[in-house]
Each structure stands twice: as C-alpha cells, then as structure tokens.
Amino acid sequence: MNQYDLNLILNPNLSAEQVGIEKEYIESTLKGAGAEISTLDELGNRRLAYAVNKDREGYYLMYTIKAAGNPEKDIASTLRLRDHVRRVLVVKDRPEWKTKKA
C-alpha cells in the first residue's frame, strides 16, 4: 500500500452538520475502496486563488491515506460526483520531498 495525500475543497457555505455529513461520506468512500485514513487536517474556510463556481473561498479538508491500486480512479472520481465537493486532488506521497537539505 502506498501513501497518498487527498485534498478536498468543499462549498464554503456549508453548516457544521453538512460538513459532518460530507466527512462521513468521504470516510465511507475511502473505506469502501480499501483505503486507510492516517490523518485528517481540517483547515476550514480559506481564500482561493481564483473563483470556483463563483465562490472566492472554500472549506479545506486534507487527508493522508494509505491505498492500493489507483486512488485517482477509484476514490477521486466518486468524490467528484458530490454536489458540495468543489475540487479533489490525489498526490502520491514521496519521502524524498520531505527531506531537508542542509
């Protein structure tokens, strides 16, 4: 199993209940695809570089997951179908990117 970063931007106008529902759906989708959630960073509303669906902000969720196969095809394509999901990005975690150069 490889480690991936799954970054999602949700609609910024969601209530706390709606965000909870979206997080539950995301977690059930990940578990259904055979992925394990390592960490979740919930950054909340942040300003976007450009407007997405006429919104200048987005609600950020950043997951670190372990998954086999192709999570871009399995997970991201399913999550993109949700109405409140604005953007989905899956990036393979590479250890050499995290090393500090002296």
Short mmCIF file of C-alpha atoms in Angstrom, two decimals:
data_model
loop_
_atom_site.label_atom_id
_atom_site.label_comp_id
_atom_site.label_asym_id
_atom_site.label_seq_id
_atom_site.Cartn_x
_atom_site.Cartn_y
_atom_site.Cartn_z
CA MET A 1 0.00 0.00 0.00
CA ASN A 2 1.25 3.44 -0.93
CA GLN A 3 0.70 6.66 0.97
CA TYR A 4 -1.26 9.49 -0.68
CA ASP A 5 -2.41 13.00 0.16
CA LEU A 6 -6.11 13.53 -0.59
CA ASN A 7 -7.01 17.22 -0.68
CA LEU A 8 -10.62 18.34 -0.98
CA ILE A 9 -12.24 21.74 -1.26
CA LEU A 10 -15.89 21.88 -0.24
CA ASN A 11 -18.56 24.54 -0.62
CA PRO A 12 -17.72 27.33 1.90
CA ASN A 13 -21.40 27.94 2.74
CA LEU A 14 -21.99 24.57 4.42
CA SER A 15 -23.23 24.38 8.01
CA ALA A 16 -21.39 22.28 10.60
CA GLU A 17 -23.95 19.48 10.16
CA GLN A 18 -23.49 19.43 6.39
CA VAL A 19 -19.69 19.35 6.75
CA GLY A 20 -20.08 16.38 9.12
CA ILE A 21 -22.26 14.58 6.58
CA GLU A 22 -19.71 15.20 3.82
CA LYS A 23 -16.86 13.95 6.04
CA GLU A 24 -18.82 10.77 6.84
CA TYR A 25 -19.45 10.18 3.14
CA ILE A 26 -15.77 10.73 2.31
CA GLU A 27 -14.66 8.32 5.04
CA SER A 28 -17.15 5.65 3.92
CA THR A 29 -15.97 6.07 0.31
CA LEU A 30 -12.35 5.65 1.40
CA LYS A 31 -13.10 2.55 3.45
CA GLY A 32 -15.22 1.12 0.63
CA ALA A 33 -12.24 1.50 -1.72
CA GLY A 34 -9.97 -0.30 0.77
CA ALA A 35 -8.04 2.78 1.88
CA GLU A 36 -6.95 3.56 5.43
CA ILE A 37 -7.09 7.09 6.83
CA SER A 38 -3.88 8.08 8.61
CA THR A 39 -4.58 11.74 9.40
CA LEU A 40 -7.12 14.46 8.73
CA ASP A 41 -6.27 18.16 8.70
CA GLU A 42 -9.39 20.29 8.68
CA LEU A 43 -8.31 23.81 7.75
CA GLY A 44 -11.78 25.34 7.47
CA ASN A 45 -12.63 28.21 5.13
CA ARG A 46 -9.68 29.63 3.19
CA ARG A 47 -9.45 32.11 0.36
CA LEU A 48 -8.97 30.61 -3.10
CA ALA A 49 -6.57 31.92 -5.73
CA TYR A 50 -9.46 32.16 -8.21
CA ALA A 51 -13.23 31.82 -8.05
CA VAL A 52 -14.69 28.31 -8.25
CA ASN A 53 -18.42 28.27 -9.02
CA LYS A 54 -18.49 32.00 -8.14
CA ASP A 55 -17.11 31.33 -4.64
CA ARG A 56 -13.88 33.06 -3.60
CA GLU A 57 -13.47 30.76 -0.56
CA GLY A 58 -13.51 27.03 0.05
CA TYR A 59 -13.65 24.65 3.01
CA TYR A 60 -10.40 22.64 3.02
CA LEU A 61 -10.02 19.01 4.12
CA MET A 62 -6.63 17.31 3.79
CA TYR A 63 -6.41 13.56 4.35
CA THR A 64 -3.33 11.36 4.46
CA ILE A 65 -4.37 7.90 3.32
CA LYS A 66 -2.83 4.53 2.54
CA ALA A 67 -4.31 2.88 -0.52
CA ALA A 68 -3.51 0.19 -3.04
CA GLY A 69 -4.22 0.43 -6.74
CA ASN A 70 -5.16 3.71 -8.37
CA PRO A 71 -6.92 6.03 -5.87
CA GLU A 72 -7.33 8.72 -8.54
CA LYS A 73 -9.61 6.41 -10.47
CA ASP A 74 -11.30 4.67 -7.55
CA ILE A 75 -11.74 7.40 -4.95
CA ALA A 76 -11.42 10.79 -6.62
CA SER A 77 -13.83 10.03 -9.44
CA THR A 78 -16.50 9.03 -6.89
CA LEU A 79 -15.96 12.11 -4.72
CA ARG A 80 -16.13 14.49 -7.70
CA LEU A 81 -19.78 13.50 -8.19
CA ARG A 82 -20.86 15.10 -4.90
CA ASP A 83 -22.61 18.47 -5.19
CA HIS A 84 -20.69 20.15 -2.35
CA VAL A 85 -17.22 19.00 -3.46
CA ARG A 86 -15.51 21.72 -5.50
CA ARG A 87 -12.05 20.20 -6.05
CA VAL A 88 -10.33 16.85 -5.43
CA LEU A 89 -6.59 16.28 -5.68
CA VAL A 90 -4.78 12.99 -5.02
CA VAL A 91 -0.98 13.13 -4.80
CA LYS A 92 1.36 10.23 -4.11
CA ASP A 93 3.45 10.94 -1.03
CA ARG A 94 7.15 10.77 -1.86
CA PRO A 95 9.63 10.61 1.06
CA GLU A 96 12.36 12.47 -0.85
CA TRP A 97 10.12 15.56 -0.99
CA LYS A 98 10.11 15.78 2.78
CA THR A 99 13.86 15.64 3.39
CA LYS A 100 15.52 18.87 4.42
CA LYS A 101 18.61 19.93 2.56
CA ALA A 102 21.40 21.38 4.64
#
